Short mmCIF file of C-alpha atoms in Angstrom, two decimals:
data_model
loop_
_atom_site.label_atom_id
_atom_site.label_comp_id
_atom_site.label_asym_id
_atom_site.label_seq_id
_atom_site.Cartn_x
_atom_site.Cartn_y
_atom_site.Cartn_z
CA MET A 1 -180.04 -259.79 -69.71
CA PHE A 2 -182.20 -258.48 -66.89
CA GLU A 3 -183.37 -260.72 -63.88
CA LEU A 4 -184.70 -260.53 -61.47
CA HIS A 5 -183.52 -261.06 -58.10
CA GLU A 6 -184.84 -264.80 -56.74
CA GLN A 7 -185.65 -263.05 -53.19
CA LEU A 8 -187.97 -261.33 -54.83
CA LYS A 9 -189.62 -263.14 -56.55
CA GLU A 10 -189.83 -264.55 -53.66
CA ASP A 11 -191.41 -261.45 -52.06
CA THR A 12 -193.98 -260.47 -54.20
CA VAL A 13 -196.40 -261.17 -56.88
CA THR A 14 -196.47 -259.52 -60.29
CA VAL A 15 -198.92 -256.92 -60.83
CA GLY A 16 -197.12 -256.14 -64.56
CA GLN A 17 -194.91 -253.69 -66.23
CA PHE A 18 -194.22 -249.87 -66.85
CA LYS A 19 -192.01 -249.12 -69.88
CA LEU A 20 -188.63 -249.05 -67.75
CA CYS A 21 -190.10 -251.20 -64.41
CA LEU A 22 -191.50 -254.21 -63.44
CA VAL A 23 -194.50 -253.43 -60.88
CA LEU A 24 -194.68 -256.02 -57.85
CA LEU A 25 -197.00 -256.23 -55.02
CA HIS A 26 -195.13 -257.82 -51.59
CA LYS A 27 -197.19 -260.39 -50.11
CA ASP A 28 -197.24 -258.94 -46.97
CA ALA A 29 -200.81 -258.17 -46.44
CA ASN A 30 -199.80 -255.59 -43.56
CA TYR A 31 -199.40 -252.71 -45.83
CA PRO A 32 -200.47 -252.08 -49.12
CA TRP A 33 -197.37 -252.55 -50.57
CA VAL A 34 -195.45 -251.78 -54.22
CA ILE A 35 -191.99 -252.41 -55.77
CA LEU A 36 -190.67 -251.01 -58.97
CA VAL A 37 -187.73 -252.60 -60.16
CA PRO A 38 -185.95 -251.14 -63.40
CA LYS A 39 -185.51 -253.72 -65.96
CA ARG A 40 -181.72 -253.23 -66.08
CA SER A 41 -179.15 -255.58 -65.57
CA LYS A 42 -176.92 -255.92 -62.44
CA MET A 43 -178.49 -252.40 -61.37
CA ARG A 44 -177.84 -251.53 -57.64
CA GLU A 45 -178.09 -247.68 -57.29
CA ILE A 46 -180.49 -245.49 -59.08
CA HIS A 47 -177.91 -242.99 -59.96
CA HIS A 48 -175.54 -245.96 -61.77
CA LEU A 49 -179.24 -245.75 -64.12
CA ALA A 50 -178.75 -243.68 -67.05
CA GLN A 51 -180.20 -240.04 -67.01
CA GLU A 52 -183.16 -241.18 -69.39
CA ASP A 53 -183.88 -244.48 -67.24
CA GLN A 54 -183.93 -242.14 -63.90
CA LEU A 55 -186.69 -239.30 -65.75
CA GLN A 56 -188.54 -241.81 -66.45
CA LEU A 57 -187.98 -243.63 -63.00
CA ILE A 58 -189.36 -240.93 -61.23
CA ARG A 59 -192.29 -241.10 -64.15
CA GLU A 60 -193.29 -244.60 -63.19
CA SER A 61 -192.99 -243.89 -59.56
CA SER A 62 -195.56 -240.85 -58.90
CA HIS A 63 -197.93 -242.06 -61.65
CA LEU A 64 -197.53 -245.51 -58.76
CA SER A 65 -197.77 -243.07 -55.82
CA GLU A 66 -201.15 -241.53 -57.00
CA VAL A 67 -202.90 -244.56 -58.44
CA MET A 68 -201.69 -245.57 -54.63
CA THR A 69 -202.86 -242.41 -52.98
CA SER A 70 -206.44 -243.13 -55.06
CA ILE A 71 -206.98 -246.66 -54.10
CA PHE A 72 -205.53 -246.77 -50.42
CA THR A 73 -206.09 -242.77 -49.58
CA PRO A 74 -202.72 -243.26 -46.93
CA THR A 75 -201.98 -241.17 -44.03
CA THR A 76 -198.30 -240.06 -46.67
CA MET A 77 -196.74 -242.94 -49.10
CA ASN A 78 -193.28 -243.70 -48.08
CA ILE A 79 -191.29 -244.14 -51.21
CA ALA A 80 -187.48 -245.98 -50.54
CA ALA A 81 -184.44 -247.19 -52.31
CA LEU A 82 -182.66 -249.44 -49.53
CA GLY A 83 -180.82 -252.19 -51.27
CA ASN A 84 -178.94 -253.47 -48.07
CA VAL A 85 -180.65 -256.43 -48.07
CA VAL A 86 -181.25 -257.12 -51.88
CA SER A 87 -178.41 -255.48 -54.12
CA GLN A 88 -180.99 -255.57 -57.51
CA LEU A 89 -181.69 -251.51 -57.37
CA HIS A 90 -185.34 -251.61 -56.30
CA VAL A 91 -188.09 -249.46 -55.37
CA HIS A 92 -190.73 -249.58 -52.49
CA HIS A 93 -193.73 -247.45 -52.83
CA VAL A 94 -195.44 -248.25 -48.98
CA ALA A 95 -199.29 -246.87 -48.24
CA ARG A 96 -199.33 -245.97 -45.16
CA PHE A 97 -201.22 -245.34 -42.11
CA SER A 98 -201.30 -243.91 -38.78
CA ASP A 99 -203.03 -246.24 -37.23
CA ASP A 100 -200.90 -248.92 -39.20
CA PRO A 101 -199.09 -251.64 -37.45
CA ALA A 102 -195.51 -249.45 -38.02
CA TRP A 103 -196.55 -246.34 -37.78
CA PRO A 104 -194.73 -243.54 -37.23
CA GLY A 105 -192.25 -246.03 -37.59
CA ALA A 106 -190.23 -247.33 -41.11
CA ILE A 107 -192.03 -250.57 -41.55
CA TRP A 108 -188.66 -252.59 -43.25
CA GLY A 109 -188.20 -255.50 -40.05
CA ALA A 110 -190.59 -253.97 -38.32
CA LYS A 111 -193.38 -256.64 -37.78
CA PRO A 112 -193.71 -259.99 -39.25
CA ALA A 113 -194.94 -260.24 -42.65
CA LYS A 114 -198.72 -260.97 -42.45
CA ALA A 115 -200.27 -263.51 -45.55
CA TYR A 116 -203.00 -261.97 -47.60
CA ASP A 117 -206.13 -263.84 -48.02
CA LYS A 118 -206.94 -264.55 -51.48
CA GLU A 119 -210.05 -262.64 -51.65
CA VAL A 120 -208.23 -259.52 -50.94
CA LEU A 121 -205.33 -259.88 -52.44
CA GLU A 122 -207.85 -260.40 -55.81
CA GLU A 123 -209.88 -257.48 -54.79
CA ARG A 124 -205.85 -255.86 -54.46
CA LEU A 125 -204.35 -257.03 -57.71
CA ASN A 126 -207.63 -255.80 -59.83
CA ARG A 127 -207.56 -252.49 -58.53
CA LEU A 128 -204.12 -251.80 -59.02
CA HIS A 129 -205.02 -253.43 -63.20
CA GLY A 130 -208.19 -251.22 -63.01
CA SER A 131 -205.98 -247.57 -62.12
CA LEU A 132 -202.22 -248.48 -63.62
CA VAL A 133 -202.69 -246.89 -66.53
CA GLY A 134 -200.17 -244.78 -68.22
CA GLU A 135 -196.63 -244.96 -68.50
CA GLY A 136 -196.81 -247.88 -70.96
CA PHE A 137 -198.45 -249.99 -68.19
CA GLU A 138 -199.26 -253.37 -68.95
CA ALA A 139 -201.28 -255.72 -66.01
CA HIS A 140 -199.81 -259.10 -65.97
CA CYS A 141 -203.08 -261.08 -65.23
CA GLY A 142 -201.50 -265.11 -64.86
CA VAL A 143 -204.11 -266.28 -62.57
CA ASP A 144 -201.79 -268.75 -61.28
CA ASP A 145 -199.74 -266.45 -60.16
CA ILE A 146 -201.97 -264.48 -57.38
CA MET A 147 -200.44 -266.59 -54.93
CA GLY A 148 -197.55 -268.02 -55.79
CA SER A 149 -194.15 -266.76 -56.97
CA SER A 150 -193.87 -264.56 -60.24
CA GLU A 151 -191.12 -267.02 -61.32
CA SER A 152 -193.56 -267.45 -65.01
CA PHE A 153 -193.43 -264.07 -65.67
CA THR A 154 -190.81 -263.04 -68.23
CA PRO A 155 -190.65 -259.57 -69.62
CA MET B 1 -194.13 -218.90 -49.20
CA PHE B 2 -191.38 -222.13 -48.38
CA GLU B 3 -189.95 -222.38 -44.67
CA LEU B 4 -187.77 -224.92 -43.56
CA HIS B 5 -189.75 -227.21 -40.80
CA GLU B 6 -188.59 -226.57 -37.26
CA GLN B 7 -187.40 -230.24 -36.55
CA LEU B 8 -185.40 -230.49 -40.04
CA LYS B 9 -183.78 -226.98 -38.63
CA GLU B 10 -183.43 -228.24 -35.52
CA ASP B 11 -181.61 -231.89 -37.01
CA THR B 12 -179.46 -231.05 -39.48
CA VAL B 13 -176.63 -228.01 -39.97
CA THR B 14 -177.27 -226.36 -43.76
CA VAL B 15 -174.67 -227.59 -46.49
CA GLY B 16 -175.79 -225.45 -49.38
CA GLN B 17 -178.90 -225.37 -51.84
CA PHE B 18 -179.60 -226.70 -55.40
CA LYS B 19 -181.48 -225.09 -58.07
CA LEU B 20 -184.86 -227.01 -56.29
CA CYS B 21 -183.53 -228.55 -52.71
CA LEU B 22 -182.07 -227.34 -49.82
CA VAL B 23 -178.96 -229.69 -49.08
CA LEU B 24 -178.98 -230.71 -45.18
CA LEU B 25 -176.51 -232.71 -43.45
CA HIS B 26 -178.55 -234.59 -40.28
CA LYS B 27 -176.34 -234.09 -36.73
CA ASP B 28 -176.15 -237.86 -36.45
CA ALA B 29 -172.63 -238.95 -36.78
CA ASN B 30 -173.69 -242.39 -37.04
CA TYR B 31 -173.71 -242.27 -41.10
CA PRO B 32 -173.47 -239.86 -43.87
CA TRP B 33 -177.06 -238.78 -43.92
CA VAL B 34 -177.84 -235.32 -46.62
CA ILE B 35 -181.55 -234.54 -46.46
CA LEU B 36 -182.94 -232.44 -49.27
CA VAL B 37 -185.70 -230.53 -49.11
CA PRO B 38 -187.15 -229.28 -52.39
CA LYS B 39 -187.70 -225.11 -51.74
CA ARG B 40 -191.86 -225.62 -52.36
CA SER B 41 -194.28 -224.59 -50.23
CA LYS B 42 -196.59 -227.08 -48.40
CA MET B 43 -195.05 -229.60 -49.82
CA ARG B 44 -195.41 -233.50 -48.53
CA GLU B 45 -195.09 -236.19 -51.35
CA ILE B 46 -192.88 -236.16 -54.31
CA HIS B 47 -196.04 -237.09 -56.79
CA HIS B 48 -197.01 -233.51 -55.74
CA LEU B 49 -194.50 -231.60 -56.96
CA ALA B 50 -194.86 -230.18 -60.75
CA GLN B 51 -193.54 -232.71 -63.37
CA GLU B 52 -190.62 -230.15 -63.87
CA ASP B 53 -190.11 -230.24 -60.28
CA GLN B 54 -189.84 -233.88 -60.15
CA LEU B 55 -187.61 -234.29 -63.03
CA GLN B 56 -185.39 -231.98 -61.22
CA LEU B 57 -185.39 -233.58 -57.79
CA ILE B 58 -184.30 -236.68 -58.99
CA ARG B 59 -181.65 -235.02 -60.97
CA GLU B 60 -180.18 -233.06 -57.88
CA SER B 61 -181.14 -236.54 -55.99
CA SER B 62 -178.61 -238.36 -58.14
CA HIS B 63 -176.19 -236.22 -58.28
CA LEU B 64 -175.85 -236.05 -54.20
CA SER B 65 -175.63 -239.75 -54.78
CA GLU B 66 -172.52 -240.05 -56.82
CA VAL B 67 -170.71 -237.77 -54.98
CA MET B 68 -171.51 -239.61 -51.01
CA THR B 69 -170.29 -242.55 -53.14
CA SER B 70 -167.52 -240.75 -54.37
CA ILE B 71 -166.77 -238.97 -50.94
CA PHE B 72 -167.43 -241.79 -48.34
CA THR B 73 -167.21 -245.23 -50.56
CA PRO B 74 -170.43 -246.86 -49.18
CA THR B 75 -172.10 -250.36 -49.59
CA THR B 76 -174.76 -248.92 -50.90
CA MET B 77 -177.08 -245.89 -50.83
CA ASN B 78 -180.26 -245.41 -48.82
CA ILE B 79 -182.57 -243.13 -50.69
CA ALA B 80 -185.84 -242.73 -49.53
CA ALA B 81 -189.07 -240.32 -48.68
CA LEU B 82 -190.89 -241.05 -45.61
CA GLY B 83 -192.66 -238.20 -44.02
CA ASN B 84 -194.43 -240.47 -41.20
CA VAL B 85 -192.75 -237.82 -38.44
CA VAL B 86 -191.77 -234.89 -40.32
CA SER B 87 -194.68 -233.97 -43.24
CA GLN B 88 -192.51 -231.75 -45.45
CA LEU B 89 -191.11 -233.47 -48.13
CA HIS B 90 -187.03 -234.38 -47.51
CA VAL B 91 -185.55 -236.94 -49.40
CA HIS B 92 -182.74 -239.24 -47.29
CA HIS B 93 -179.83 -240.01 -48.18
CA VAL B 94 -177.56 -242.42 -46.29
CA ALA B 95 -174.29 -243.46 -47.22
CA ARG B 96 -174.43 -247.49 -45.73
CA PHE B 97 -171.21 -249.76 -44.92
CA SER B 98 -172.02 -252.99 -43.94
CA ASP B 99 -170.15 -251.94 -40.52
CA ASP B 100 -172.81 -249.50 -39.73
CA PRO B 101 -174.60 -249.35 -36.03
CA ALA B 102 -178.21 -250.25 -38.02
CA TRP B 103 -176.95 -252.86 -41.01
CA PRO B 104 -178.44 -254.20 -42.75
CA GLY B 105 -181.35 -252.53 -40.99
CA ALA B 106 -182.99 -249.27 -42.06
CA ILE B 107 -181.47 -246.47 -39.86
CA TRP B 108 -184.96 -244.52 -38.62
CA GLY B 109 -185.46 -245.27 -34.80
CA ALA B 110 -183.12 -247.89 -35.62
CA LYS B 111 -180.25 -246.28 -33.01
CA PRO B 112 -179.92 -243.31 -30.87
CA ALA B 113 -178.39 -240.52 -32.76
CA LYS B 114 -174.25 -239.89 -32.26
CA ALA B 115 -172.68 -236.13 -31.83
CA TYR B 116 -170.65 -235.00 -34.39
CA ASP B 117 -166.65 -233.67 -33.05
CA LYS B 118 -166.56 -230.22 -34.37
CA GLU B 119 -163.44 -231.06 -36.68
CA VAL B 120 -164.97 -234.42 -38.01
CA LEU B 121 -168.08 -232.26 -39.18
CA GLU B 122 -165.51 -229.45 -40.21
CA GLU B 123 -164.26 -231.39 -42.67
CA ARG B 124 -167.05 -233.56 -43.54
CA LEU B 125 -168.62 -229.98 -44.94
CA ASN B 126 -165.59 -229.18 -46.93
CA ARG B 127 -165.64 -231.88 -48.85
CA LEU B 128 -169.15 -231.88 -49.13
CA HIS B 129 -168.68 -228.06 -50.73
CA GLY B 130 -165.99 -229.39 -52.80
CA SER B 131 -167.59 -231.82 -54.41
CA LEU B 132 -171.45 -230.88 -54.83
CA VAL B 133 -170.54 -228.44 -57.87
CA GLY B 134 -173.45 -228.60 -60.84
CA GLU B 135 -177.31 -228.51 -60.83
CA GLY B 136 -176.95 -225.74 -59.69
CA PHE B 137 -175.08 -226.16 -55.95
CA GLU B 138 -174.25 -222.35 -54.05
CA ALA B 139 -172.75 -223.63 -50.93
CA HIS B 140 -173.85 -221.90 -47.27
CA CYS B 141 -170.35 -221.21 -45.77
CA GLY B 142 -171.67 -219.70 -42.37
CA VAL B 143 -169.50 -220.90 -40.12
CA ASP B 144 -171.43 -220.22 -36.93
CA ASP B 145 -174.50 -222.25 -38.04
CA ILE B 146 -171.52 -225.59 -38.06
CA MET B 147 -172.65 -226.98 -34.70
CA GLY B 148 -176.00 -224.87 -34.32
CA SER B 149 -178.93 -225.24 -35.79
CA SER B 150 -179.61 -224.40 -39.24
CA GLU B 151 -181.98 -221.49 -38.44
CA SER B 152 -180.69 -218.17 -40.06
CA PHE B 153 -180.11 -219.66 -43.42
CA THR B 154 -183.10 -218.14 -45.40
CA PRO B 155 -183.07 -219.48 -49.08
#
């Protein structure tokens, strides 16, 4: 059975889910940073997914990148599956700007996380909810969850 | 017309090509580090590729990850499309080990590059050539290129 890793619960708020992946917004306000987690148990690497899931992952990833590009108009998108610290397969989607705190370096470990203002976070979640149509997207609109963890979400 | 970015030529040696992507080995000997570059002109983001190319990219990426896992038996694979410094779309595939110089951090900008011994590089290229069968892989076996740049390779 799929269960979200405790660290990912801790670090993110839930935006919703696609057919394959949970869609999580990282609580670090330094960057628009969304994480996809395939809802498959004990999965560590992209190449361990069934081939059909791999194809669905890139569809959902590209759809998310398009939406983030249209909402945030970044300089570029950073897409990465690392898994050195949290072994559960998860794919980072970070909208990068030439004036963001870590540019042009990678974001991981670069700067201390910055907390969101509640209004900014709500507005960001609302924009994602309004644009992530397709690939079976279902929004998760639990208001209680917005400033807390995403523990209450059981996909 | 597709042309490989000068910085990627400078930093890598050519292993060969899949149907969609050039396969390049990074000259930094700190990590087994292979880069896929889709042979499509003026491409910056994965989501800009035609859908069929996106699906082929994940097939080639996963095949490469499987082969690197079987050759190098890493702790995990890091897969990333960043593009903050070199804007041409390229996807990093890095075999990571819990005792490598940057662990558990990301490798980009973490440590100065380390040069390969010629024998180690040749052995690594030979192992990749011997294992990267599938997805239309063709090896590039130009010996002159092994310690130099990959400029002579015109796919």
